XYZ file of N, CA and C in Angstrom:
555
model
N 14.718 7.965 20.244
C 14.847 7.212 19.006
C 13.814 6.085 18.989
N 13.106 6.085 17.868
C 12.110 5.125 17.849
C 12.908 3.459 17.882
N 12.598 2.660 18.156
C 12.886 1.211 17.784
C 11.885 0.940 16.525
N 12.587 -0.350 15.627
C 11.711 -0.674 14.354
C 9.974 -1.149 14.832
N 9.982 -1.515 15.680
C 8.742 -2.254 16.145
C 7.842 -0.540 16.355
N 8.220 0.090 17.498
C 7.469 1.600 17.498
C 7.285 2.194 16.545
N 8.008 1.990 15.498
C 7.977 2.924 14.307
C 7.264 2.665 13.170
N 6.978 1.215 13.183
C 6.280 0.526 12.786
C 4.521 0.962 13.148
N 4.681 0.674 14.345
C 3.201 0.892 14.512
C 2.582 2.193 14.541
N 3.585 3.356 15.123
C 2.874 4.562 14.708
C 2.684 4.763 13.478
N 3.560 4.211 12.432
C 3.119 4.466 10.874
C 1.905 3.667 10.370
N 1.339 2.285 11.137
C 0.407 1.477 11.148
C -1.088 2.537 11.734
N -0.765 3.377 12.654
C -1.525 3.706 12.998
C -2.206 5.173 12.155
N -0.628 5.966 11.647
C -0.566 6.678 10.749
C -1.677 6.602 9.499
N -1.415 5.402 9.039
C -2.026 5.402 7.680
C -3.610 4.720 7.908
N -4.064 4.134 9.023
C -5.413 3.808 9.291
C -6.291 5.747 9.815
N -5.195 6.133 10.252
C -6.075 7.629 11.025
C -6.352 8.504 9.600
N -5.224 7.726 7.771
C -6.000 8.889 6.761
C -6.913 7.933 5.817
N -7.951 9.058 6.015
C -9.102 8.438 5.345
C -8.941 7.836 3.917
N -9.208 6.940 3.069
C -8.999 6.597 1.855
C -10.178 5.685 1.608
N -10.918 6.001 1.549
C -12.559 5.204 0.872
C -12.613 5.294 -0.215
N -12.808 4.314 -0.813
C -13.062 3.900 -2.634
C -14.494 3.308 -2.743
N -15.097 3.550 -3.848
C -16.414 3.374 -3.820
C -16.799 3.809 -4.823
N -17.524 2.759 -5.918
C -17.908 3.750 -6.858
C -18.947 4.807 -6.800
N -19.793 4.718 -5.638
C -20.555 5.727 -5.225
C -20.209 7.102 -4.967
N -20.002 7.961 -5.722
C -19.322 9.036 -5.366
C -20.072 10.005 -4.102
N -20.542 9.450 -3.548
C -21.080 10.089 -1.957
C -19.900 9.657 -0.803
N -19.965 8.283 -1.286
C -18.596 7.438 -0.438
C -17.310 7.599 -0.863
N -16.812 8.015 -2.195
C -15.514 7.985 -2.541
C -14.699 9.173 -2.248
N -13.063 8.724 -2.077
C -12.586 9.842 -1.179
C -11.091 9.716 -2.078
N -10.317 10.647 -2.097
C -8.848 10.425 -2.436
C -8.177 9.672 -1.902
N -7.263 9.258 -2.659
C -5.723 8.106 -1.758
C -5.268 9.431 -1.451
N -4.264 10.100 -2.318
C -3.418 10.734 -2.030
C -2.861 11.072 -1.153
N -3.882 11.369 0.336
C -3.185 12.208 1.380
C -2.217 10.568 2.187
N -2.553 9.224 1.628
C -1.818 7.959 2.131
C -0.714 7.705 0.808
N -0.759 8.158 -0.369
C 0.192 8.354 -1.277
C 1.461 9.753 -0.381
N 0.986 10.468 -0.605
C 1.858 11.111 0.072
C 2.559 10.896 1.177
N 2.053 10.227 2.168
C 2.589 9.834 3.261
C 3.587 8.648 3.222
N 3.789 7.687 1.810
C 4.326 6.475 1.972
C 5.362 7.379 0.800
N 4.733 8.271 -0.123
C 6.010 8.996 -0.456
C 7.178 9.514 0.265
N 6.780 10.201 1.658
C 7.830 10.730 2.003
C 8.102 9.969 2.756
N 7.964 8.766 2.956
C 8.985 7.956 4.105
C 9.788 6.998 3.026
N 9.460 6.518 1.775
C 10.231 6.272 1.510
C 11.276 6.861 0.162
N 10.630 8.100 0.382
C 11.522 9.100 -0.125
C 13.317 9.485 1.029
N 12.791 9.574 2.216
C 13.386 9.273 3.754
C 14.401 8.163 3.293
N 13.942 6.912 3.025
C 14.883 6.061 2.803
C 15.679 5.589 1.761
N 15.505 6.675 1.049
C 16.075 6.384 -0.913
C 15.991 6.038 -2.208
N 14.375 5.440 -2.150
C 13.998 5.494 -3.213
C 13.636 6.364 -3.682
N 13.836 5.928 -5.013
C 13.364 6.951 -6.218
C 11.739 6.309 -6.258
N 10.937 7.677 -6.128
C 9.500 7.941 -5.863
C 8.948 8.018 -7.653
N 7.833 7.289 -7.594
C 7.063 8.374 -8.749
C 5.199 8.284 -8.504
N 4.724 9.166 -8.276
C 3.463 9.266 -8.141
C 2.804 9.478 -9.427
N 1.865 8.744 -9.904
C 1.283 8.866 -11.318
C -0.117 8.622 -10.806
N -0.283 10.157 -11.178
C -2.069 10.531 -10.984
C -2.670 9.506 -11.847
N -4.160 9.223 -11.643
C -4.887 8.604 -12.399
C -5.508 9.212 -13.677
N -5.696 8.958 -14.688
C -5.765 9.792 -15.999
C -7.338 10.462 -15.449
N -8.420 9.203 -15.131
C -9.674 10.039 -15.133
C -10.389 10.489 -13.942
N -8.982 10.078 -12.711
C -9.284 10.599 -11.404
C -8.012 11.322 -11.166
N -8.031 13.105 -11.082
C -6.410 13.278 -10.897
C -6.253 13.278 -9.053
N -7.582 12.989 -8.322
C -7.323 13.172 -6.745
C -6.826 11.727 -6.891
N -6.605 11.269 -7.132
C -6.025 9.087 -7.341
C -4.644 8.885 -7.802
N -4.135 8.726 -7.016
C -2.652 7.679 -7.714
C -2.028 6.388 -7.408
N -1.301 5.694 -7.724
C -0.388 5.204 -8.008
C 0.998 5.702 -7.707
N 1.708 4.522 -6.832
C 3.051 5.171 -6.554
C 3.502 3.706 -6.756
N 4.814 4.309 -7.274
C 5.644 3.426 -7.445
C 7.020 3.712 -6.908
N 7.870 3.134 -6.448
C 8.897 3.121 -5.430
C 9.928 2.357 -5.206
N 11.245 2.844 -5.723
C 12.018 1.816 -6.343
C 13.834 2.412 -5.352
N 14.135 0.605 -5.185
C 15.347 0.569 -4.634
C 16.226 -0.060 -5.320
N 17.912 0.655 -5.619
C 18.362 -0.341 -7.051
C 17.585 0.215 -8.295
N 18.651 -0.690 -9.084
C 18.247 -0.654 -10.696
C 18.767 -1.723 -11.341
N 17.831 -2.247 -12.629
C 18.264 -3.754 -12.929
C 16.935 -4.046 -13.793
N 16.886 -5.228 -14.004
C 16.053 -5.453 -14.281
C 15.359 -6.531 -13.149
N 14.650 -7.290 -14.019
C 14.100 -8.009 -12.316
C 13.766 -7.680 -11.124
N 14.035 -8.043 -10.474
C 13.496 -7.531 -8.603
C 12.242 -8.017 -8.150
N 12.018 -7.846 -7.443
C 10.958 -7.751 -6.219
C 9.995 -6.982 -5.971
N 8.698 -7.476 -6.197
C 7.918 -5.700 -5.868
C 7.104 -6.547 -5.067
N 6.647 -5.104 -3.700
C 6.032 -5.657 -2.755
C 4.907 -4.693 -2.953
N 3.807 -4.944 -3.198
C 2.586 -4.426 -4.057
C 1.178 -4.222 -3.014
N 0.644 -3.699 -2.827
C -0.563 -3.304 -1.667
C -1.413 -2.274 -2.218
N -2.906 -2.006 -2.242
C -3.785 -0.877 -2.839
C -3.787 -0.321 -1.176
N -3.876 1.233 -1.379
C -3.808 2.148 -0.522
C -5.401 2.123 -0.192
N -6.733 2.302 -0.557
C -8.201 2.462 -0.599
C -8.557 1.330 0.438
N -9.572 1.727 0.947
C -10.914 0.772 2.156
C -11.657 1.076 1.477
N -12.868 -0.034 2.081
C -13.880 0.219 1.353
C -14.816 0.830 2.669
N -16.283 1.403 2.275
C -17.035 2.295 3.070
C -17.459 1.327 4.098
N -18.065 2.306 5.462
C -17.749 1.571 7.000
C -19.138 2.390 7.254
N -19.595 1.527 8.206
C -20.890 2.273 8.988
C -20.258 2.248 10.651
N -20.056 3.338 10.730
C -18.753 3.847 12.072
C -20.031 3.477 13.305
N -21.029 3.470 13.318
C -22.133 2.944 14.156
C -21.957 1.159 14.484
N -21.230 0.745 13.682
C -20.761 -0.987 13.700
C -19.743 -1.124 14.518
N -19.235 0.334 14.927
C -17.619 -0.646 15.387
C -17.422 -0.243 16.516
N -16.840 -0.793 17.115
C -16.792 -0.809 18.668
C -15.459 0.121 18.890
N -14.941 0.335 17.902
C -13.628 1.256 18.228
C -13.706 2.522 17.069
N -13.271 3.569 17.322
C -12.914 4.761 15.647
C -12.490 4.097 14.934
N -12.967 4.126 13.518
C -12.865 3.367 12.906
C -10.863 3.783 11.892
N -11.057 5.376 12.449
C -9.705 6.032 11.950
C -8.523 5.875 13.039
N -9.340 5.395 14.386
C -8.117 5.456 15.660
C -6.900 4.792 15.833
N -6.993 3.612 15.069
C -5.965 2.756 14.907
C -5.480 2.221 16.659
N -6.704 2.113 17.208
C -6.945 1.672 18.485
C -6.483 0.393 18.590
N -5.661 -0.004 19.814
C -4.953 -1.258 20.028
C -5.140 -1.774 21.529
N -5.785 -3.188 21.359
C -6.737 -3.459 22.605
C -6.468 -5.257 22.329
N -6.435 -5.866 23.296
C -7.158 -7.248 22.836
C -5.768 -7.780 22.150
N -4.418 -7.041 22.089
C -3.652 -7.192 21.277
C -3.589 -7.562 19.839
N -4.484 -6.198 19.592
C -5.103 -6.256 18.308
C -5.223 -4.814 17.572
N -5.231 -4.302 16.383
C -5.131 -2.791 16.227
C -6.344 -2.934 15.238
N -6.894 -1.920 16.432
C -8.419 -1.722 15.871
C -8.733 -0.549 14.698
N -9.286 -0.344 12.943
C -9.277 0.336 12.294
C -9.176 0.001 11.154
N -10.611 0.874 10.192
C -10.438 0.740 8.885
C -9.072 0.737 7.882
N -9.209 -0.578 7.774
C -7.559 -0.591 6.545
C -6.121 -1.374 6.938
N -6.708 -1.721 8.889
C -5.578 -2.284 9.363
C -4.969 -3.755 8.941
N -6.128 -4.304 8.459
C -5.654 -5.498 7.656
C -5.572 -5.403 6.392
N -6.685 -4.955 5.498
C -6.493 -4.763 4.268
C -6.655 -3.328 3.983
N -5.445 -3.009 3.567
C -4.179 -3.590 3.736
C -2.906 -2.473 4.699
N -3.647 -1.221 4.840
C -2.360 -0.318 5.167
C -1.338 -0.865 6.368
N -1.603 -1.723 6.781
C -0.449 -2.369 7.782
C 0.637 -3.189 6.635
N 0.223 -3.927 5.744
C 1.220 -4.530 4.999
C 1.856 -3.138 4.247
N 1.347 -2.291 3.918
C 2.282 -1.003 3.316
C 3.331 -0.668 4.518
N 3.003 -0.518 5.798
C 3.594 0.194 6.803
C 4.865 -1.213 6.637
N 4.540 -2.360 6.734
C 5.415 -3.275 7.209
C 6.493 -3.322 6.207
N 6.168 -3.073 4.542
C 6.789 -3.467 3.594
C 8.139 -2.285 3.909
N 7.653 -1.181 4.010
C 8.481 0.268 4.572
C 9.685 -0.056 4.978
N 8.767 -0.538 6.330
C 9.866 -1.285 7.469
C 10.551 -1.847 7.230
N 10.434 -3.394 6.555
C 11.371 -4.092 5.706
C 12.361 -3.961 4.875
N 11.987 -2.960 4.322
C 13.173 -2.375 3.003
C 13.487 -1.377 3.929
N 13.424 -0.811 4.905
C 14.544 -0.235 5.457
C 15.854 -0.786 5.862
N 15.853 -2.373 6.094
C 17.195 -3.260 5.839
C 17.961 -3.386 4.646
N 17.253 -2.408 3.634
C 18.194 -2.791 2.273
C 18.548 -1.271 2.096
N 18.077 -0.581 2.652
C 18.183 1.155 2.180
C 19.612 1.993 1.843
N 20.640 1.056 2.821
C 22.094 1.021 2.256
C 22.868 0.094 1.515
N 21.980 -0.652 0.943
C 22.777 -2.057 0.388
C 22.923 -1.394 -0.860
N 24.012 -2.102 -1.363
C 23.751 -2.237 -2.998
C 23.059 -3.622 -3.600
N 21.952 -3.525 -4.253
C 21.198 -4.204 -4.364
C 21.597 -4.813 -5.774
N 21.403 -6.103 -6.187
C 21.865 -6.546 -7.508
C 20.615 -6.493 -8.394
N 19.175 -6.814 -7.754
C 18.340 -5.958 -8.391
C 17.331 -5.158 -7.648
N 16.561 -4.570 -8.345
C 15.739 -3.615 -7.470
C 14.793 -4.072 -6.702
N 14.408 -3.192 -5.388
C 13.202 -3.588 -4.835
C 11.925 -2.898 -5.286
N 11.136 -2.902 -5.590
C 10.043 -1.832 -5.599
C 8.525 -2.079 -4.820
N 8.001 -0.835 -4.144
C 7.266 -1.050 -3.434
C 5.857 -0.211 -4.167
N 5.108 -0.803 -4.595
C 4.294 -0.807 -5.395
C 2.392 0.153 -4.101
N 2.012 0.818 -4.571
C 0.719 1.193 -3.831
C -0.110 2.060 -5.032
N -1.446 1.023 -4.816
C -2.313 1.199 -5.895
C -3.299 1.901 -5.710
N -4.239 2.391 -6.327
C -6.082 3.190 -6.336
C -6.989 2.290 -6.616
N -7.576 2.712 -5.299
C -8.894 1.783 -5.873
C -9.285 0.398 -5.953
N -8.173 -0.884 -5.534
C -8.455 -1.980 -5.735
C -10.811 -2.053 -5.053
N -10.995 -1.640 -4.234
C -12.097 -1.754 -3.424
C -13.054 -1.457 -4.196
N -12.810 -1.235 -5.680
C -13.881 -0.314 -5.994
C -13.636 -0.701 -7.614
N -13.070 0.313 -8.122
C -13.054 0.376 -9.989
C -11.883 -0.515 -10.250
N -10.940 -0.755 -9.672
C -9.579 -1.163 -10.017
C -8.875 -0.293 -10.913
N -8.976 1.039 -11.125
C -8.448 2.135 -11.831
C -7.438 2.065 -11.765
N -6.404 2.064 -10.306
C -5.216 1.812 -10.357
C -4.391 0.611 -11.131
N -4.564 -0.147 -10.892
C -4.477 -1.688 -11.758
C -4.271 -1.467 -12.824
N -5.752 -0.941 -13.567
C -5.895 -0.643 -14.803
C -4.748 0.103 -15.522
N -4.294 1.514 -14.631
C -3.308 2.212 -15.493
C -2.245 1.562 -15.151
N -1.629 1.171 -14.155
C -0.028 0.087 -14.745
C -0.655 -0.666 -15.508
N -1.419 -1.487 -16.031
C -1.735 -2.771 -17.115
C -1.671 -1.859 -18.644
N -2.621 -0.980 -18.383
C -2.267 -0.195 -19.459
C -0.787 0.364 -20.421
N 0.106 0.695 -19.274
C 0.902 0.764 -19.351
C 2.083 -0.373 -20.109
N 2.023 -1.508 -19.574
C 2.343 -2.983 -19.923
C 3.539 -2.935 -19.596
N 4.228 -2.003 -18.645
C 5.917 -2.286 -18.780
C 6.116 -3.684 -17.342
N 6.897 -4.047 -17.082
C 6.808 -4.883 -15.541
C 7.237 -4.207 -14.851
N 7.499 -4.028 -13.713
C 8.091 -3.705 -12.337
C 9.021 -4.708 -11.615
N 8.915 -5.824 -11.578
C 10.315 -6.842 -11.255
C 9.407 -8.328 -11.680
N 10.371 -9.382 -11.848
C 9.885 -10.443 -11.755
C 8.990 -10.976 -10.809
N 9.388 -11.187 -9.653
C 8.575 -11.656 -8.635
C 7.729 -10.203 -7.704
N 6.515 -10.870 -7.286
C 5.753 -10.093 -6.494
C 5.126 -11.211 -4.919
N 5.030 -9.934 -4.578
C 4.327 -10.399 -3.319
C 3.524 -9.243 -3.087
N 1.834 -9.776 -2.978
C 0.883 -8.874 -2.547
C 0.195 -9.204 -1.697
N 0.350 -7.919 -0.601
C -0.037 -8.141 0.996
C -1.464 -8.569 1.219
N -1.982 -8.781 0.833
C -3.692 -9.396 0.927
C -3.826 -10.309 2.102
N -4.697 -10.146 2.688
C -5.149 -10.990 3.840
C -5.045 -12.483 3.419
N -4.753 -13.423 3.401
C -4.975 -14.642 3.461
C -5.128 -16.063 4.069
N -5.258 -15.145 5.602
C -5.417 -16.035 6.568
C -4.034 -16.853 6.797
N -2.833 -16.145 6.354
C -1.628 -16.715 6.223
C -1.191 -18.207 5.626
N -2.294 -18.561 4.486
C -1.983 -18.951 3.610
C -1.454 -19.042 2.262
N -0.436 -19.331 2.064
C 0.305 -18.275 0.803
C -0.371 -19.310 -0.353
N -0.670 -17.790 -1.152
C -1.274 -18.373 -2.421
C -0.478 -17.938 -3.771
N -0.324 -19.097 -4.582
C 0.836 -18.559 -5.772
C 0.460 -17.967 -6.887
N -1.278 -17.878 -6.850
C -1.392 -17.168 -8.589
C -2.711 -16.917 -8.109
N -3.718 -16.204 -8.640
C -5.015 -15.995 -8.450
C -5.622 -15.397 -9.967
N -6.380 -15.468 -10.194
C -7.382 -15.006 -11.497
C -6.889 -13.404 -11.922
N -6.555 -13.750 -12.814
C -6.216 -12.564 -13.398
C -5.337 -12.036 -13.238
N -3.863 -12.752 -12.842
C -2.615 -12.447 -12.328
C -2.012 -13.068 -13.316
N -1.203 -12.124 -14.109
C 0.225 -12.716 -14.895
C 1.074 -13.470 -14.289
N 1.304 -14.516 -14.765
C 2.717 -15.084 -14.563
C 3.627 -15.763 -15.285
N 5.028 -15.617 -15.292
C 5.814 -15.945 -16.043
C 5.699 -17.216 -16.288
């Protein structure tokens, strides 16, 4: 039986070993999906209701959205699935190995961001039997690295996903409350 911490990191390591390069260069650009799929079925595993929404003018691209509870309001814990392109000649480790050295996990995406997807997982696996008064939703986007396509089609869309958000972005663990081009109530 895995412990949360092991399970954690093989899924950390999981989602750095699938490729997801965004780029508007289409020499460099690659599908999410095969990391859509993968955060589908784990937290398909834990009970949310899944919905994958291809991108209108990329159908290898989606958007998942991932919801615990029902309500209005909630919580969405929000992260883009895409890296941006790597010159694998730069790095001292595979850049897909999700190599851990230095007490450190070496690999494209491990900070921004597929470790905050793996962690958010983890987290809402403490609510996966609750009854929740409102929903959680765990939000994974296309493309932030590149077109912002993903973005684009929830905005398009205009419906919300919960009141409050939290998006896993590096910030040197400084929490920041609004940034350019972020709605807020």
């Amino acid at each position: 039986m895995l412990t949360s911490s092991s399970r954690l990191l093989e899924r950390i390591q999981q989602l750095i070993a699938t490729p997801s390069v965004s780029s508007v260069s289409p020499q460099f650009d690659q599908s999410n999906r095969p990391v859509i799929d993968l955060l589908a079925n784990w937290l398909d595993d834990l009970g949310f209701a899944v919905r994958i929404e291809p991108l209108i003018e990329q159908p290898n691209k989606a958007n998942l959205i991932a919801t615990l509870g029902r309500g209005p309001g909630g919580l969405v814990l929000a992260g883009h699935t895409d890296t941006v392109p790597f010159d694998a000649d730069r790095w001292r480790f595979d850049p897909f190995g999700g190599v851990i050295a230095d007490e450190r996990i070496y690999g494209l995406g491990s900070t921004d961001m597929k470790s905050f997807l793996a962690l958010a997982i983890e987290a809402a696996r403490e609510f996966a039997t609750r009854e929740l008064s409102q929903p959680l939703v765990i939000l994974a986007t296309a493309d932030e690295e590149s077109s912002m396509h993903g973005a684009q089609a929830l905005a398009a869309v205009g419906q919300p996903l919960g009141r409050h958000a939290v998006i896993g972005e590096p910030t040197e663990l400084k929490p920041v409350r609004m940034h350019k081009g972020i709605l807020m109530e």
